[in-house]
Coordinates of C-alpha atoms (C1' of nucleotides) in Angstrom, one line a residue:
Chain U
X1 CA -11.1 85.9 34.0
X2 CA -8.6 84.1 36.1
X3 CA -5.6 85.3 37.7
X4 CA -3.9 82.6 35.5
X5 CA -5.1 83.7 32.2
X6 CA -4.7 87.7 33.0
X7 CA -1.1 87.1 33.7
X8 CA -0.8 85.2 30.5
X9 CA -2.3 87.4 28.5
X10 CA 0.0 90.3 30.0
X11 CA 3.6 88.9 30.2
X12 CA 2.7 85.2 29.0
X13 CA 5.0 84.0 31.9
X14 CA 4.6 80.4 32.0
X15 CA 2.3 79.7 30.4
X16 CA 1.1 76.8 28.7
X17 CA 0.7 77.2 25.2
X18 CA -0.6 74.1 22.6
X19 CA 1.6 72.1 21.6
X20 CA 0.3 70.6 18.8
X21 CA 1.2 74.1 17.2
X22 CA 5.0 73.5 17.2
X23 CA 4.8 70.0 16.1
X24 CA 4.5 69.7 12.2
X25 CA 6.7 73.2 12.2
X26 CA 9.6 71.4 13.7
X27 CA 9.3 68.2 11.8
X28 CA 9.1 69.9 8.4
X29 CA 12.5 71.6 9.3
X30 CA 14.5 68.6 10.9
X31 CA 13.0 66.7 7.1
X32 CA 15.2 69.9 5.2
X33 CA 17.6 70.2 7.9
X34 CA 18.9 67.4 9.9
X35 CA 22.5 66.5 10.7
X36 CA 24.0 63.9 9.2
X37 CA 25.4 61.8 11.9
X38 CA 26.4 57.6 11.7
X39 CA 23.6 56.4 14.2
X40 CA 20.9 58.2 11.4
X41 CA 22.5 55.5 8.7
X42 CA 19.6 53.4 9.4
X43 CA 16.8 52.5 12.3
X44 CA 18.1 49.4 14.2
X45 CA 16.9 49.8 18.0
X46 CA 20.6 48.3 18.6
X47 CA 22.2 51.0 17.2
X48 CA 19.8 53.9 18.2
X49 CA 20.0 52.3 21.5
X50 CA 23.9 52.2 21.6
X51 CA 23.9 56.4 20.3
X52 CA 21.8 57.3 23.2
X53 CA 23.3 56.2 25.8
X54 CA 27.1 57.1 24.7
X55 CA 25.1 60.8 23.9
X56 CA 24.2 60.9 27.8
X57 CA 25.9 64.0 29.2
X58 CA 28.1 63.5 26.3
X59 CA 28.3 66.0 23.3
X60 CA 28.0 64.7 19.6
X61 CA 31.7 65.2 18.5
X62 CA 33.0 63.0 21.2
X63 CA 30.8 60.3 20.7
X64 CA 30.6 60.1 17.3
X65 CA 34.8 57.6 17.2
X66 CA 33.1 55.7 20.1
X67 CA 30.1 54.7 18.3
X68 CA 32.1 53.4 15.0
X69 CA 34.3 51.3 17.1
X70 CA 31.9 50.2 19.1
X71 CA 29.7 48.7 16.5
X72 CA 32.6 47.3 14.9
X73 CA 33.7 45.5 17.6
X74 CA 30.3 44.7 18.8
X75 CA 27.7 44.6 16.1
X76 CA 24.9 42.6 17.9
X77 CA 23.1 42.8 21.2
X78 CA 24.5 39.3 21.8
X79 CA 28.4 40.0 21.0
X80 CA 27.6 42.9 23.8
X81 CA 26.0 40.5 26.0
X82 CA 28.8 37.8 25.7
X83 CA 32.0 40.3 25.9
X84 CA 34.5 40.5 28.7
X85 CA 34.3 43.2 31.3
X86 CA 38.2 44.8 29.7
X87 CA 37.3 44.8 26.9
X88 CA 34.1 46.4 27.4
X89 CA 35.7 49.0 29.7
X90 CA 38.2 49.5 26.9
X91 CA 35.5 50.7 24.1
X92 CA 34.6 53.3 26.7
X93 CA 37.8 54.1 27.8
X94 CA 37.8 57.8 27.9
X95 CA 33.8 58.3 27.8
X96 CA 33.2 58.7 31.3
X97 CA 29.7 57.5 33.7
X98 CA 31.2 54.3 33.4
X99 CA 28.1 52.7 34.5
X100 CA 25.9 53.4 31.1
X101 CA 28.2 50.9 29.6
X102 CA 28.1 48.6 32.2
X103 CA 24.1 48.9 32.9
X104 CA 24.2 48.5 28.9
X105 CA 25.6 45.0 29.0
X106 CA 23.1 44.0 32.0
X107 CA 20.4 45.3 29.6
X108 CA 22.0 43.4 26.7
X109 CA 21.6 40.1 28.6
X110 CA 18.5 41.1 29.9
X111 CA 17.3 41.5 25.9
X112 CA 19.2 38.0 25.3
X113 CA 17.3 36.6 27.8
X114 CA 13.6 37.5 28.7
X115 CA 13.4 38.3 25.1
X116 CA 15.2 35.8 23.1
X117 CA 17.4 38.4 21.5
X118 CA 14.3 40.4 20.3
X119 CA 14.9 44.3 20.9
X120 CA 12.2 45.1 23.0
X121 CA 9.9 47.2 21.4
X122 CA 7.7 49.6 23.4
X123 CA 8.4 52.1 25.5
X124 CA 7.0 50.9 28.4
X125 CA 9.2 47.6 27.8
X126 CA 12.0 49.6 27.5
X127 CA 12.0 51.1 30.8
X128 CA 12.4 47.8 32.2
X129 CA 16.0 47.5 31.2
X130 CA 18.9 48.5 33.0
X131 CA 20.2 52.0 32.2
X132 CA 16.6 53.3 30.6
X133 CA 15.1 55.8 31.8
X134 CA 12.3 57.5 30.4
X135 CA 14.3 59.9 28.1
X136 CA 16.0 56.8 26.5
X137 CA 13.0 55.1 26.4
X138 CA 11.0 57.2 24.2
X139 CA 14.1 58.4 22.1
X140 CA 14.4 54.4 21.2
X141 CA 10.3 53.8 21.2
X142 CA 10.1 56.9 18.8
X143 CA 13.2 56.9 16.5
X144 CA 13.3 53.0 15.9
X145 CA 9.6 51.9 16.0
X146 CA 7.8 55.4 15.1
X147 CA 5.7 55.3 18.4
X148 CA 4.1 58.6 19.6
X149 CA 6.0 59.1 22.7
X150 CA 8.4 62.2 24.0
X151 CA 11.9 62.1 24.5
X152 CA 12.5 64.9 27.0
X153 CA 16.5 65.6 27.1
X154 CA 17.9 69.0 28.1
X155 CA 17.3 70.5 24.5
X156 CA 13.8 69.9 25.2
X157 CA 13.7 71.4 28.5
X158 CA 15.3 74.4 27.1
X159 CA 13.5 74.6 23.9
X160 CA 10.0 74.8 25.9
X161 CA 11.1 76.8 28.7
X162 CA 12.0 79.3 26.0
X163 CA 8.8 79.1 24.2
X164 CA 6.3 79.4 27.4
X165 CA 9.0 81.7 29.2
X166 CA 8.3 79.1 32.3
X167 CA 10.1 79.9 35.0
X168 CA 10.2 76.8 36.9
X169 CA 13.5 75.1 37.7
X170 CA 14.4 72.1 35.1
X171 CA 16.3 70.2 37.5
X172 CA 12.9 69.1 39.4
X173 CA 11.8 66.0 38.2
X174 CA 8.1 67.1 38.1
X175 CA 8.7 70.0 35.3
X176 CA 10.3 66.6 33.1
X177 CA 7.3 64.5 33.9
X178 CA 5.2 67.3 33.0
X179 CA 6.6 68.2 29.4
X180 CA 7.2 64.6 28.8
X181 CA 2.9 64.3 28.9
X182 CA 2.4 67.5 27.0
X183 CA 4.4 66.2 24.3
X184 CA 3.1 62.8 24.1
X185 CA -0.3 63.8 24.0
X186 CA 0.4 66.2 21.3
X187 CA 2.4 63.8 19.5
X188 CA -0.2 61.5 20.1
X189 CA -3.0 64.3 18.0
X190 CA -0.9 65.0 15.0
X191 CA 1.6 62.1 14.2
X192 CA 0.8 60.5 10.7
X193 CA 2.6 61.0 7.4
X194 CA 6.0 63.4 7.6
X195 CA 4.8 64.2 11.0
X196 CA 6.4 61.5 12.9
X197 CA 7.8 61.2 17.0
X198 CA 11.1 60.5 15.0
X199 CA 11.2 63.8 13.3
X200 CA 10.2 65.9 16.3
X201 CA 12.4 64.2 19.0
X202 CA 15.4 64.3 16.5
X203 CA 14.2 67.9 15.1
X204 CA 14.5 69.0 18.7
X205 CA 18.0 67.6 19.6
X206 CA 19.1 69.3 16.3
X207 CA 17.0 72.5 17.3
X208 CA 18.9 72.8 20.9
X209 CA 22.1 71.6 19.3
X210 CA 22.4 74.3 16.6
X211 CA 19.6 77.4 16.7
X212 CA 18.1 77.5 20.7
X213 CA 22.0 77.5 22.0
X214 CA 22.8 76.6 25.6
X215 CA 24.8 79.3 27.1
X216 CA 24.9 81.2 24.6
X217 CA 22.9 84.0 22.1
X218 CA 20.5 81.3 20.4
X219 CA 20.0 81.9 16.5
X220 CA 16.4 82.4 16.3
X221 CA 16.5 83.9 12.8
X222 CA 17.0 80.3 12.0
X223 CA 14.2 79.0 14.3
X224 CA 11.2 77.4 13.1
X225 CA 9.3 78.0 16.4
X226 CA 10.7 81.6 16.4
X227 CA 6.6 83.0 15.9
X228 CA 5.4 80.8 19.0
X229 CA 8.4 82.3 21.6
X230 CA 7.5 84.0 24.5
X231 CA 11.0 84.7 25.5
X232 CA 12.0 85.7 22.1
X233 CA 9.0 88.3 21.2
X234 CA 10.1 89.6 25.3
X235 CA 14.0 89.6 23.9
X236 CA 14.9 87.6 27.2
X237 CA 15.9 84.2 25.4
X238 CA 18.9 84.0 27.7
X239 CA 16.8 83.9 31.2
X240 CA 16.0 80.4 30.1
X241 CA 16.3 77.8 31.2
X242 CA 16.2 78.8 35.1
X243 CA 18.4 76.4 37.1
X244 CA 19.5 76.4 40.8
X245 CA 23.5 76.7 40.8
X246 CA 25.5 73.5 41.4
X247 CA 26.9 72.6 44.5
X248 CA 30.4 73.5 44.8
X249 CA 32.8 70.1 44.1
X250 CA 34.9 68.8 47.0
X251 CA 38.7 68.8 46.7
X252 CA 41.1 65.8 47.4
X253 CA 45.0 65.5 47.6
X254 CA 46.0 62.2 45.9
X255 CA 49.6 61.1 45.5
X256 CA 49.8 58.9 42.2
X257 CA 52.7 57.0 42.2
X258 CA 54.3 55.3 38.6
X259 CA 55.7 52.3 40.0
X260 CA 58.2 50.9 37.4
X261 CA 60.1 47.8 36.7
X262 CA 62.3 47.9 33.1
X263 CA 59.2 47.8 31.0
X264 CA 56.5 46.9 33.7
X265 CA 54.2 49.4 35.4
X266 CA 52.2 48.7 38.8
X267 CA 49.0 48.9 38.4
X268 CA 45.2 47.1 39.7
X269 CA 41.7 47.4 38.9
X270 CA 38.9 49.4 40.9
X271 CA 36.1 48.3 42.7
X272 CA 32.8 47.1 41.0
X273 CA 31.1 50.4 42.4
X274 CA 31.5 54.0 43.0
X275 CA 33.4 56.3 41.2
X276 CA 35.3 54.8 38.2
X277 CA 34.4 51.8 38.9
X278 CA 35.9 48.0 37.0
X279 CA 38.4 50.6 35.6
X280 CA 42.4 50.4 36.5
X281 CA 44.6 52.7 38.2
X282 CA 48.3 53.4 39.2
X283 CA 48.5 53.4 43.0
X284 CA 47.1 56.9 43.9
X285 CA 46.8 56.8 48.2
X286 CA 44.9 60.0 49.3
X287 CA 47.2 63.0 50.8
X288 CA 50.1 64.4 49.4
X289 CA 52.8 62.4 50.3
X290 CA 56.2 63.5 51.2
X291 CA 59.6 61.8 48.9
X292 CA 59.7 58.9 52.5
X293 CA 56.1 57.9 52.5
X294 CA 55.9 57.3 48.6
X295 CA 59.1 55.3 49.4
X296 CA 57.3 53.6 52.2
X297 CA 54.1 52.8 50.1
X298 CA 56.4 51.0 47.8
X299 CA 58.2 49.2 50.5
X300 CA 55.2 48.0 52.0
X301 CA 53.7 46.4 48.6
X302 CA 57.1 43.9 49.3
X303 CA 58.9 46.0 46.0
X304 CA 62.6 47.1 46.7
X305 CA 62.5 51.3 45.5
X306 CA 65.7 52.2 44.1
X307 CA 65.2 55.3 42.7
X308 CA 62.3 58.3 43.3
X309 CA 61.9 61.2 41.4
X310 CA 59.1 64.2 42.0
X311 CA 56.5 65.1 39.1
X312 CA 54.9 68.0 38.3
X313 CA 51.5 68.5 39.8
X314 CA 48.2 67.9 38.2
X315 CA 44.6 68.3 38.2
X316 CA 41.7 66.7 37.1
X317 CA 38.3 67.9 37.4
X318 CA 35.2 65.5 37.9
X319 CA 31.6 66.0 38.5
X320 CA 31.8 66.4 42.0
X321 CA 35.2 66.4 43.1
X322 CA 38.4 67.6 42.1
X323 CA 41.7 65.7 42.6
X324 CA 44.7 67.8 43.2
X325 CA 47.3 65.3 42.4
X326 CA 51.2 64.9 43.4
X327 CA 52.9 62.6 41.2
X328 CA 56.0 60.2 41.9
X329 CA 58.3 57.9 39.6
X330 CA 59.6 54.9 41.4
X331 CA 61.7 52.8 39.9
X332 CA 62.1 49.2 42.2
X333 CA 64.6 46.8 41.2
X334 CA 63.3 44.2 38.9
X335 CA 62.6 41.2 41.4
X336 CA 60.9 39.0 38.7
X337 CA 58.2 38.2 41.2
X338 CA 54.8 39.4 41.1
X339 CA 53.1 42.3 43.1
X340 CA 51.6 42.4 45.7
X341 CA 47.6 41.5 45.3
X342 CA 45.3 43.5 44.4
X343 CA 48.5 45.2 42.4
X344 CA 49.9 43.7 39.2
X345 CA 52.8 44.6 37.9
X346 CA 52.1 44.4 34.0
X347 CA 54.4 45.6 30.5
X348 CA 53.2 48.7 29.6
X349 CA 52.8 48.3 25.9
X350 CA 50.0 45.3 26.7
X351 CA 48.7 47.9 29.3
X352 CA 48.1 50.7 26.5
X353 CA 46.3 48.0 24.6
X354 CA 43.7 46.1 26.8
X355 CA 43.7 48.2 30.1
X356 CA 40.9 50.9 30.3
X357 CA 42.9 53.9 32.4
X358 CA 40.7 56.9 33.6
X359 CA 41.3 60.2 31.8
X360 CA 42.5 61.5 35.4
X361 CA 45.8 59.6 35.2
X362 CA 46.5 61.3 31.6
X363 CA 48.9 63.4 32.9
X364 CA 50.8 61.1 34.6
X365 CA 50.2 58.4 31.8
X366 CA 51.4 60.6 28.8
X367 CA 54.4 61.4 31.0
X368 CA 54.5 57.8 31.1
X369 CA 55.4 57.5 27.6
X370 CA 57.6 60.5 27.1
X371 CA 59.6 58.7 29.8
X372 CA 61.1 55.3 28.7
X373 CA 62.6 53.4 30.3
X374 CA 64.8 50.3 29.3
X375 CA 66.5 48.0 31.6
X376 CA 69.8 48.6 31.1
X377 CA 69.4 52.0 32.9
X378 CA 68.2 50.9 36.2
X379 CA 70.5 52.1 39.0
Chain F
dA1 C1' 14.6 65.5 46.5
dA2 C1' 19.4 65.2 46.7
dG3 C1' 23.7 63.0 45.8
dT4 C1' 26.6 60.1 42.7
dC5 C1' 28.8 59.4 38.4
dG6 C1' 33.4 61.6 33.6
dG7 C1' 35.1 64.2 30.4
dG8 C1' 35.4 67.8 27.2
dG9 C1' 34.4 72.1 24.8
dC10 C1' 32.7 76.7 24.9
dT11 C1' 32.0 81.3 26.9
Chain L
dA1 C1' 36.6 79.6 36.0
dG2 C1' 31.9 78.2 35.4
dC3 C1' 28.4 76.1 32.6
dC4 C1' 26.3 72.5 30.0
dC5 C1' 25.9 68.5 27.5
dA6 C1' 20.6 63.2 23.4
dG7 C1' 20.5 61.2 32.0
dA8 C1' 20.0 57.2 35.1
dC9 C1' 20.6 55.2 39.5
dT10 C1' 20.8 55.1 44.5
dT11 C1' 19.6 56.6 48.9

DNA sequence: AAGTCGGGGCT
DNA sequence: AGCCCAGACTT
């Protein structure tokens, strides 16, 4: 007997089990028990397509008011193909990883183009498209054309790694590879009938959403798979997944600065890359300024600062960084003239409606609004 | 393989 | 305050 199979046998500590076992279980439960969510209305790879990528890194309740919108205002692949970058940035406004939305319209034309408007209908021919990657490729391939492929997410990671009590970091990308060709091949065995890749894909995104909890004491009275789970007959559910710790985010001073003339606010629009990028901003130079250089910034965009009053700090937490914001209202007498490029100075009503604003500014943007001003009271 | 890229909700 | 979420792309 190998040194493998003893330790199996004794701890069953990462160790493979069969697959196959878990399949017809888990689809038989997500048939009696699945959520009832808008994209499972019907099977269009459009709309599948749309749901996954707004569901990347992004939990169900906030996606779920994106989605409807975002259909409404953009029910085919070719109205997503055709729309303008605002108003694009606008339906995500909010969402955050700006990019999927972005990489979504490239894929749209891409669909449009190569394919005559034809969703692409294969995994494999998924992949090719901007913004798919091999989890959104097979949740597409399996849940709109029933093919026998895996859709490994982080329920999936965490689902298995429970079962098999593996102990190998999830964050490598050769544990995903790995699971992804266990589950396609077993997929691949015992799909026909009720047992389909769209049961088990879905029945395991319900299964880590709702039973095998992240972070917290998973309900695995409720578990279909409860009999196969290493780390629940051990009572060490919790240990699993095992992940490296983050790296800890970078801090950076930023002075945001509400530039104001009667009605109109100074604004201008990122860069097409990096971090919130094609989105708009109020001018937010890094440091925290003193009252003189805020005054200066405005001076040297050619406005005339008449009035400068401090605002309360604010934070705002990102990925990677953290911004630890100081926040200035300038008022600058109304000149009639237009900013100085890239800057725009633009009425803040029509700004609330077509301009996408990062979630960072919110503070400073709500305060915005609580904070009128009207001409007459310029100084 | 590691870094970049948002925002929110739960513990 | 830290963790994670229906990840993908770039370097």
């Amino acid at each position: 007997m190998s040194g493998i199979t003893r330790k199996c046998e004794m701890k069953t500590e990462g160790c493979e089990m069969d697959l196959t076992r878990i399949i017809e279980p888990l689809c038989s439960w997500y048939d009696r028990s699945k959520r009832d969510l808008p994209w499972r209305k019907d099977q269009d790879p459009y709309h599948v397509w749309v749901s996954e990528i707004m569901l990347q890194q992004t939990r169900v309740e906030a996606v779920k008011s994106f989605y409807r919108r975002f259909l409404q205002e953009l029910p085919t692949v070719e109205d997503l193909a055709c729309c303008e970058e605002d108003r694009l940035m606008k339906l995500w406004e909010g969402l955050g990883y700006y990019s999927r939305v972005r990489n979504m319209q490239t894929a749209a034309r891409q669909i449009m183009e190569e394919y005559g408007g034809n969703f692409p209908d294969t995994r494999e021919k998924l992949l090719k498209l901007k913004g798919i990657g091999a989890y959104t490729a097979g949740a597409v391939a399996s849940i709109a054309f029933n093919e026998p492929v895996a859709a490994v997410d982080g329920n999936v990671l965490r689902v298995i790694t429970r079962l098999e009590k593996d102990p190998r970091d999830i964050m490598k990308q050769s544990v995903r590879t790995e699971f992804d060709r266990r589950i396609t091949e077993a997929l691949e065995k015992t799909c026909g009938g009720s047992v389909t890749s769209s049961s088990f894909n879905q029945g395991m995104m319900d299964l880590g959403a709702g039973v095998c909890l992240p972070n917290a004491a998973p309900l695995c009275g409720k578990c279909p798979l409860a009999s196969f789970c290493s780390a629940h007959e051990a009572g060490v559910e919790m240990d699993y997944p095992k992940k490296k710790a983050a790296k800890p985010r970078r801090i950076e001073g930023r002075t945001v600065l509400l530039i104001r003339d009667g009605d109109r606010i100074l604004i201008r629009k990122r860069g097409k890359k990096g971090l919130l990028a094609g989105l708009w901003e109020f001018p937010n130079p890094e440091g925290h300024l003193e009252p003189e250089a805020a005054l200066s910034f405005a001076s040297g965009l050619g406005l005339e600062p008449v009035h400068i009053r401090a605002l309360a700090p604010a934070k705002h937490v990102f990925s990677h960084i953290e911004w630890h914001m100081t926040g200035y209202e300038i008022r600058v007498a109304s000149l009639g003239e237009e900013a100085e490029p890239p800057y725009v100075l633009i009425d803040e009503e029509q700004v609330r409606r077509e301009y996408a604003i990062p979630t960072a500014f919110s503070a400073y943007y709500n305060w915005l609004a609580d904070h009128r001003q009207n001409t007459e009271q310029d100084v």
